[in-house]
Amino acid sequence: MIVDCAIYQDGRRTAGPDDFSQALEKARRSDDAFLWIGLHEPTEREFDLVSQEFGLHPLAVEDALRAHQRPKLEVYDDSLFAVLKPVVYEPENDAVSADELMIFIGDSFVVTVRHGEGAPLSDVRSRLEAEPEILAHGPTAVLYAISDAVVDHYIDVAGELQVDLEELETEVFAPTSGPGGSSNTAASIYTFKRQVLEFRRATGPLTAPMTRLAGAGVPFVHTEAQPFFRDVADHLTRVNEQVEGLDRLLSDILSAHLAQMGVRQNDDMRKISAWAAMAAVPTMVAGIYGMNFDNMPELHWAWTYPAVILFMTLAVVGLHRQFKRRGWL
């Protein structure tokens, strides 16, 4: 569906025809005007009308309809096609999800196609309309503002993930709360790594398009905008470094967690071995005297029973003190 359709003359929104084909003709008749159409999950029939009127390349149209694309930048004869993946952080379940945003840039038009609810287009349009001196630069200003908003939100999401990582570190290095603590922690680490991977799929591939936009020779992009796209590329580089750091720390946390589990298992085995050794001494003595041989002279001694009990007690107490001193108990 078409969410918004407007003509911008010298950076200011103006009243225009309701039909976007007539609006495009009106925008092209003026050197300082362009048409911006915003669509949200359009059907194939709806988008066919737009693509035919604007002369969009069929491969780009196919990508815009099917979605599930990697961030990229494609140059065609009559338009520039960019794919961004806005990321949404859900604090209720500490989850990261990525939507998709396609942008078509032409000589006098901008067509944005949004899939999902995470694309910040309404806020971007409102902010640009409040700053007509920026919007006066035409479609390039729209492309920059959208890219900047998406990357700035990446920084916010990276900060939220950093907070979650610190909480996970506290959980890993804290004493276990129960027998299921280790398995729950391992599951939390694995789930966190999946969230970071989803985030990386949105930020990593976007580096090449932003670097290209920051350079010269990209059609439909003013050369004066290169410093602004370089700023976006710098922010994106910082986000990618944060994502790499999160991934490395998660790997280290997982290794530390596995090492802790190994140490705890060794401690448990030592305790079990110590108790088994203490139980073995009285078991051995009782087994010897339970064989009922006739030629066992101590069986007829008056103090044999209390002597054997005392010997077993002293042996167990001595072993317990030795194990306790060595830290096995």
Short mmCIF file of C-alpha atoms in Angstrom, two decimals:
data_model
loop_
_atom_site.label_atom_id
_atom_site.label_comp_id
_atom_site.label_asym_id
_atom_site.label_seq_id
_atom_site.Cartn_x
_atom_site.Cartn_y
_atom_site.Cartn_z
CA MET A 1 0.00 0.00 0.00
CA ILE A 2 1.08 3.61 -0.62
CA VAL A 3 1.75 5.17 2.78
CA ASP A 4 2.68 8.65 1.59
CA CYS A 5 3.16 10.49 -1.69
CA ALA A 6 4.40 14.07 -1.82
CA ILE A 7 6.16 16.57 -4.06
CA TYR A 8 8.95 18.61 -2.49
CA GLN A 9 9.74 21.96 -4.08
CA ASP A 10 12.93 23.62 -2.87
CA GLY A 11 12.84 21.39 0.20
CA ARG A 12 9.25 22.15 1.13
CA ARG A 13 6.25 19.91 0.81
CA THR A 14 3.75 21.21 -1.73
CA ALA A 15 0.26 20.22 -2.75
CA GLY A 16 0.21 18.09 -5.86
CA PRO A 17 -1.97 15.72 -7.88
CA ASP A 18 -3.28 12.65 -6.11
CA ASP A 19 -2.21 10.48 -9.04
CA PHE A 20 1.51 9.75 -8.70
CA SER A 21 2.07 9.66 -12.46
CA GLN A 22 0.84 13.25 -12.75
CA ALA A 23 2.83 14.16 -9.65
CA LEU A 24 5.99 12.77 -11.27
CA GLU A 25 5.40 14.83 -14.40
CA LYS A 26 4.94 17.93 -12.26
CA ALA A 27 8.15 17.22 -10.35
CA ARG A 28 10.14 16.70 -13.55
CA ARG A 29 9.02 20.02 -14.96
CA SER A 30 10.94 21.78 -12.19
CA ASP A 31 14.68 21.57 -11.55
CA ASP A 32 14.38 21.88 -7.75
CA ALA A 33 11.49 19.46 -7.16
CA PHE A 34 11.21 15.72 -6.66
CA LEU A 35 8.55 13.16 -5.78
CA TRP A 36 8.83 10.87 -2.76
CA ILE A 37 6.55 7.82 -2.62
CA GLY A 38 6.55 5.52 0.40
CA LEU A 39 5.13 1.99 0.15
CA HIS A 40 4.67 -0.63 2.84
CA GLU A 41 4.75 -4.28 1.75
CA PRO A 42 3.10 -3.59 -1.63
CA THR A 43 1.45 -6.33 -3.65
CA GLU A 44 2.81 -7.22 -7.07
CA ARG A 45 -0.10 -5.46 -8.75
CA GLU A 46 0.39 -2.27 -6.73
CA PHE A 47 4.10 -2.16 -7.39
CA ASP A 48 3.71 -2.86 -11.12
CA LEU A 49 1.97 0.49 -11.51
CA VAL A 50 4.83 2.27 -9.76
CA SER A 51 7.62 0.39 -11.55
CA GLN A 52 6.15 1.02 -14.99
CA GLU A 53 5.66 4.71 -14.34
CA PHE A 54 9.14 5.25 -12.92
CA GLY A 55 10.92 2.87 -15.25
CA LEU A 56 12.43 0.74 -12.50
CA HIS A 57 14.63 -2.17 -13.47
CA PRO A 58 12.79 -5.54 -13.30
CA LEU A 59 15.54 -7.19 -11.25
CA ALA A 60 15.35 -4.45 -8.64
CA VAL A 61 11.55 -4.68 -8.67
CA GLU A 62 11.77 -8.42 -8.05
CA ASP A 63 14.12 -7.85 -5.10
CA ALA A 64 11.81 -5.19 -3.67
CA LEU A 65 8.77 -7.47 -3.84
CA ARG A 66 10.34 -10.67 -2.53
CA ALA A 67 12.51 -9.04 0.13
CA HIS A 68 14.98 -11.29 2.03
CA GLN A 69 17.91 -9.42 0.45
CA ARG A 70 21.33 -8.60 1.77
CA PRO A 71 22.24 -4.90 2.14
CA LYS A 72 23.56 -3.75 -1.22
CA LEU A 73 23.77 -0.94 -3.76
CA GLU A 74 22.92 -1.47 -7.43
CA VAL A 75 23.26 1.07 -10.24
CA TYR A 76 20.90 0.85 -13.21
CA ASP A 77 20.45 3.09 -16.24
CA ASP A 78 17.55 5.12 -14.85
CA SER A 79 17.82 4.61 -11.09
CA LEU A 80 19.91 3.74 -8.08
CA PHE A 81 18.72 0.83 -5.94
CA ALA A 82 19.78 0.42 -2.31
CA VAL A 83 18.80 -2.22 0.25
CA LEU A 84 19.08 -1.56 3.99
CA LYS A 85 18.16 -3.79 6.92
CA PRO A 86 16.84 -1.80 9.91
CA VAL A 87 17.25 -3.69 13.17
CA VAL A 88 14.71 -3.78 15.99
CA TYR A 89 15.65 -4.65 19.57
CA GLU A 90 12.84 -6.16 21.65
CA PRO A 91 13.60 -5.55 25.35
CA GLU A 92 10.81 -7.87 26.50
CA ASN A 93 12.70 -10.97 25.34
CA ASP A 94 16.12 -9.45 24.57
CA ALA A 95 15.75 -10.38 20.89
CA VAL A 96 17.04 -8.75 17.72
CA SER A 97 15.03 -8.84 14.50
CA ALA A 98 15.81 -7.30 11.12
CA ASP A 99 13.36 -5.79 8.65
CA GLU A 100 14.08 -4.62 5.10
CA LEU A 101 14.02 -1.26 3.38
CA MET A 102 14.47 -0.72 -0.35
CA ILE A 103 15.20 2.70 -1.82
CA PHE A 104 14.95 3.69 -5.48
CA ILE A 105 16.63 6.98 -6.41
CA GLY A 106 16.10 8.64 -9.78
CA ASP A 107 16.50 12.04 -11.39
CA SER A 108 13.34 13.46 -9.81
CA PHE A 109 11.95 10.77 -7.56
CA VAL A 110 12.47 8.62 -4.49
CA VAL A 111 10.57 5.37 -4.00
CA THR A 112 10.89 3.62 -0.64
CA VAL A 113 9.57 0.11 -0.06
CA ARG A 114 9.33 -1.04 3.53
CA HIS A 115 8.98 -4.63 4.76
CA GLY A 116 8.30 -5.02 8.48
CA GLU A 117 7.75 -2.41 11.15
CA GLY A 118 11.33 -1.47 11.99
CA ALA A 119 12.10 1.04 9.24
CA PRO A 120 12.20 4.60 10.67
CA LEU A 121 10.76 6.28 7.56
CA SER A 122 7.98 8.27 9.20
CA ASP A 123 10.43 9.87 11.62
CA VAL A 124 12.93 10.53 8.82
CA ARG A 125 10.32 12.19 6.63
CA SER A 126 9.09 14.36 9.50
CA ARG A 127 12.63 15.40 10.42
CA LEU A 128 13.50 16.24 6.83
CA GLU A 129 10.32 18.24 6.35
CA ALA A 130 11.32 20.25 9.43
CA GLU A 131 14.71 21.00 7.81
CA PRO A 132 13.92 22.16 4.25
CA GLU A 133 17.49 23.37 3.72
CA ILE A 134 18.59 19.71 3.81
CA LEU A 135 15.65 18.38 1.84
CA ALA A 136 16.38 20.96 -0.86
CA HIS A 137 19.31 18.78 -1.97
CA GLY A 138 16.81 16.37 -3.47
CA PRO A 139 16.77 12.56 -3.50
CA THR A 140 20.37 12.40 -2.29
CA ALA A 141 19.30 14.03 0.98
CA VAL A 142 16.60 11.39 1.44
CA LEU A 143 19.05 8.55 0.84
CA TYR A 144 21.53 10.05 3.30
CA ALA A 145 18.90 10.73 5.99
CA ILE A 146 17.54 7.18 5.80
CA SER A 147 21.02 5.63 5.88
CA ASP A 148 22.03 7.83 8.79
CA ALA A 149 18.89 6.95 10.77
CA VAL A 150 19.35 3.22 10.18
CA VAL A 151 23.04 3.25 11.18
CA ASP A 152 22.41 5.46 14.23
CA HIS A 153 19.82 2.95 15.39
CA TYR A 154 22.45 0.23 14.95
CA ILE A 155 24.52 2.07 17.56
CA ASP A 156 21.59 2.06 19.99
CA VAL A 157 20.99 -1.66 19.46
CA ALA A 158 24.71 -2.39 19.94
CA GLY A 159 24.54 -0.56 23.27
CA GLU A 160 21.56 -2.64 24.38
CA LEU A 161 23.37 -5.84 23.42
CA GLN A 162 26.42 -4.68 25.38
CA VAL A 163 24.25 -4.32 28.50
CA ASP A 164 22.82 -7.81 27.95
CA LEU A 165 26.34 -9.17 27.53
CA GLU A 166 27.43 -7.70 30.87
CA GLU A 167 24.42 -9.33 32.54
CA LEU A 168 25.32 -12.63 30.91
CA GLU A 169 28.91 -12.33 32.16
CA THR A 170 27.60 -11.83 35.68
CA GLU A 171 25.42 -14.91 35.34
CA VAL A 172 28.26 -17.06 33.99
CA PHE A 173 30.79 -16.14 36.68
CA ALA A 174 28.30 -16.23 39.55
CA PRO A 175 27.86 -19.43 41.61
CA THR A 176 25.34 -21.82 40.10
CA SER A 177 21.88 -21.54 41.60
CA GLY A 178 20.86 -25.13 40.96
CA PRO A 179 21.52 -28.32 39.02
CA GLY A 180 20.01 -26.82 35.87
CA GLY A 181 22.04 -23.61 36.03
CA SER A 182 24.81 -24.77 33.71
CA SER A 183 22.48 -25.96 30.96
CA ASN A 184 20.39 -22.77 31.19
CA THR A 185 23.51 -20.61 30.96
CA ALA A 186 24.79 -22.49 27.92
CA ALA A 187 21.42 -22.04 26.23
CA SER A 188 21.49 -18.31 27.02
CA ILE A 189 24.96 -17.95 25.49
CA TYR A 190 23.90 -19.81 22.34
CA THR A 191 20.74 -17.70 22.00
CA PHE A 192 22.79 -14.53 22.45
CA LYS A 193 25.21 -15.63 19.70
CA ARG A 194 22.23 -16.09 17.37
CA GLN A 195 21.10 -12.52 18.11
CA VAL A 196 24.58 -11.17 17.39
CA LEU A 197 24.68 -13.16 14.15
CA GLU A 198 21.35 -11.65 13.08
CA PHE A 199 22.74 -8.20 13.87
CA ARG A 200 25.94 -8.89 11.91
CA ARG A 201 23.95 -9.93 8.85
CA ALA A 202 22.44 -6.45 8.80
CA THR A 203 25.56 -4.39 9.53
CA GLY A 204 28.40 -6.27 7.85
CA PRO A 205 27.25 -6.28 4.19
CA LEU A 206 26.28 -2.59 4.43
CA THR A 207 29.93 -1.53 4.66
CA ALA A 208 30.59 -1.84 0.92
CA PRO A 209 27.52 0.23 -0.16
CA MET A 210 28.31 3.00 2.32
CA THR A 211 31.95 3.08 1.23
CA ARG A 212 30.84 3.31 -2.39
CA LEU A 213 28.43 6.14 -1.65
CA ALA A 214 31.21 7.97 0.18
CA GLY A 215 33.31 7.85 -2.99
CA ALA A 216 32.90 9.56 -6.32
CA GLY A 217 31.17 8.40 -9.46
CA VAL A 218 27.86 7.10 -8.09
CA PRO A 219 25.00 8.20 -10.36
CA PHE A 220 22.10 10.18 -8.90
CA VAL A 221 24.24 11.08 -5.84
CA HIS A 222 25.63 14.61 -5.54
CA THR A 223 29.36 14.88 -4.96
CA GLU A 224 28.70 17.35 -2.13
CA ALA A 225 27.11 14.51 -0.17
CA GLN A 226 30.28 12.41 -0.03
CA PRO A 227 31.47 13.77 3.36
CA PHE A 228 28.08 12.98 4.88
CA PHE A 229 28.13 9.42 3.59
CA ARG A 230 31.70 9.09 4.91
CA ASP A 231 30.35 10.04 8.32
CA VAL A 232 27.71 7.31 8.04
CA ALA A 233 30.41 4.86 6.95
CA ASP A 234 32.51 5.79 9.99
CA HIS A 235 29.58 5.15 12.31
CA LEU A 236 28.95 1.84 10.59
CA THR A 237 32.59 0.87 11.06
CA ARG A 238 32.26 1.55 14.78
CA VAL A 239 29.13 -0.61 14.91
CA ASN A 240 30.88 -3.46 13.08
CA GLU A 241 33.77 -3.25 15.55
CA GLN A 242 31.29 -3.47 18.42
CA VAL A 243 29.62 -6.48 16.82
CA GLU A 244 33.00 -8.18 16.36
CA GLY A 245 33.82 -7.44 19.99
CA LEU A 246 30.51 -8.88 21.14
CA ASP A 247 31.07 -12.05 19.16
CA ARG A 248 34.62 -12.51 20.49
CA LEU A 249 33.50 -11.91 24.07
CA LEU A 250 30.67 -14.41 23.67
CA SER A 251 33.15 -17.02 22.43
CA ASP A 252 35.39 -16.28 25.42
CA ILE A 253 32.43 -16.48 27.80
CA LEU A 254 31.38 -19.81 26.31
CA SER A 255 34.94 -21.15 26.71
CA ALA A 256 35.06 -19.90 30.29
CA HIS A 257 31.68 -21.49 31.02
CA LEU A 258 32.82 -24.84 29.62
CA ALA A 259 36.03 -24.59 31.65
CA GLN A 260 34.02 -23.87 34.79
CA MET A 261 31.84 -26.90 34.11
CA GLY A 262 34.99 -29.02 33.73
CA VAL A 263 36.40 -27.72 37.02
CA ARG A 264 33.12 -28.37 38.82
CA GLN A 265 33.00 -31.89 37.41
CA ASN A 266 36.57 -32.50 38.60
CA ASP A 267 35.66 -31.21 42.05
CA ASP A 268 32.66 -33.52 42.15
CA MET A 269 34.76 -36.48 41.05
CA ARG A 270 37.36 -35.75 43.74
CA LYS A 271 34.68 -35.58 46.41
CA ILE A 272 33.13 -38.80 45.23
CA SER A 273 36.55 -40.48 45.14
CA ALA A 274 37.35 -39.24 48.65
CA TRP A 275 34.12 -40.56 50.10
CA ALA A 276 34.59 -43.85 48.25
CA ALA A 277 38.12 -44.19 49.67
CA MET A 278 36.85 -43.55 53.20
CA ALA A 279 34.11 -46.13 52.73
CA ALA A 280 36.56 -48.65 51.30
CA VAL A 281 38.59 -49.04 54.52
CA PRO A 282 35.75 -50.24 56.83
CA THR A 283 34.34 -52.25 53.95
CA MET A 284 37.67 -54.05 53.51
CA VAL A 285 38.06 -54.77 57.23
CA ALA A 286 34.45 -55.91 57.58
CA GLY A 287 34.90 -58.12 54.53
CA ILE A 288 37.94 -59.81 56.01
CA TYR A 289 36.17 -60.59 59.27
CA GLY A 290 33.08 -61.71 57.45
CA MET A 291 34.81 -64.67 55.76
CA ASN A 292 34.20 -66.93 58.80
CA PHE A 293 37.46 -68.93 58.66
CA ASP A 294 38.15 -71.22 61.57
CA ASN A 295 41.81 -70.25 61.98
CA MET A 296 41.31 -66.59 62.83
CA PRO A 297 42.66 -66.34 66.39
CA GLU A 298 41.54 -62.74 66.89
CA LEU A 299 37.93 -63.84 66.58
CA HIS A 300 38.21 -65.32 70.07
CA TRP A 301 39.88 -62.32 71.68
CA ALA A 302 37.75 -60.35 74.11
CA TRP A 303 38.70 -56.91 72.75
CA THR A 304 38.67 -57.77 69.03
CA TYR A 305 35.31 -56.18 68.22
CA PRO A 306 35.93 -52.76 69.87
CA ALA A 307 39.52 -52.78 68.54
CA VAL A 308 38.35 -53.31 64.97
CA ILE A 309 35.65 -50.65 65.31
CA LEU A 310 38.21 -48.22 66.72
CA PHE A 311 40.65 -49.02 63.94
CA MET A 312 38.03 -48.39 61.24
CA THR A 313 36.98 -45.14 62.92
CA LEU A 314 40.54 -43.86 63.19
CA ALA A 315 41.27 -44.85 59.59
CA VAL A 316 38.18 -43.01 58.28
CA VAL A 317 38.93 -39.93 60.41
CA GLY A 318 42.56 -39.92 59.23
CA LEU A 319 41.54 -40.17 55.58
CA HIS A 320 38.94 -37.42 56.06
CA ARG A 321 41.56 -35.09 57.53
CA GLN A 322 43.97 -35.83 54.68
CA PHE A 323 41.34 -35.18 51.99
CA LYS A 324 40.19 -32.05 53.80
CA ARG A 325 43.74 -30.72 53.96
CA ARG A 326 44.22 -31.31 50.22
CA GLY A 327 40.95 -29.59 49.35
CA TRP A 328 39.15 -32.68 48.14
CA LEU A 329 36.31 -32.22 50.62
#
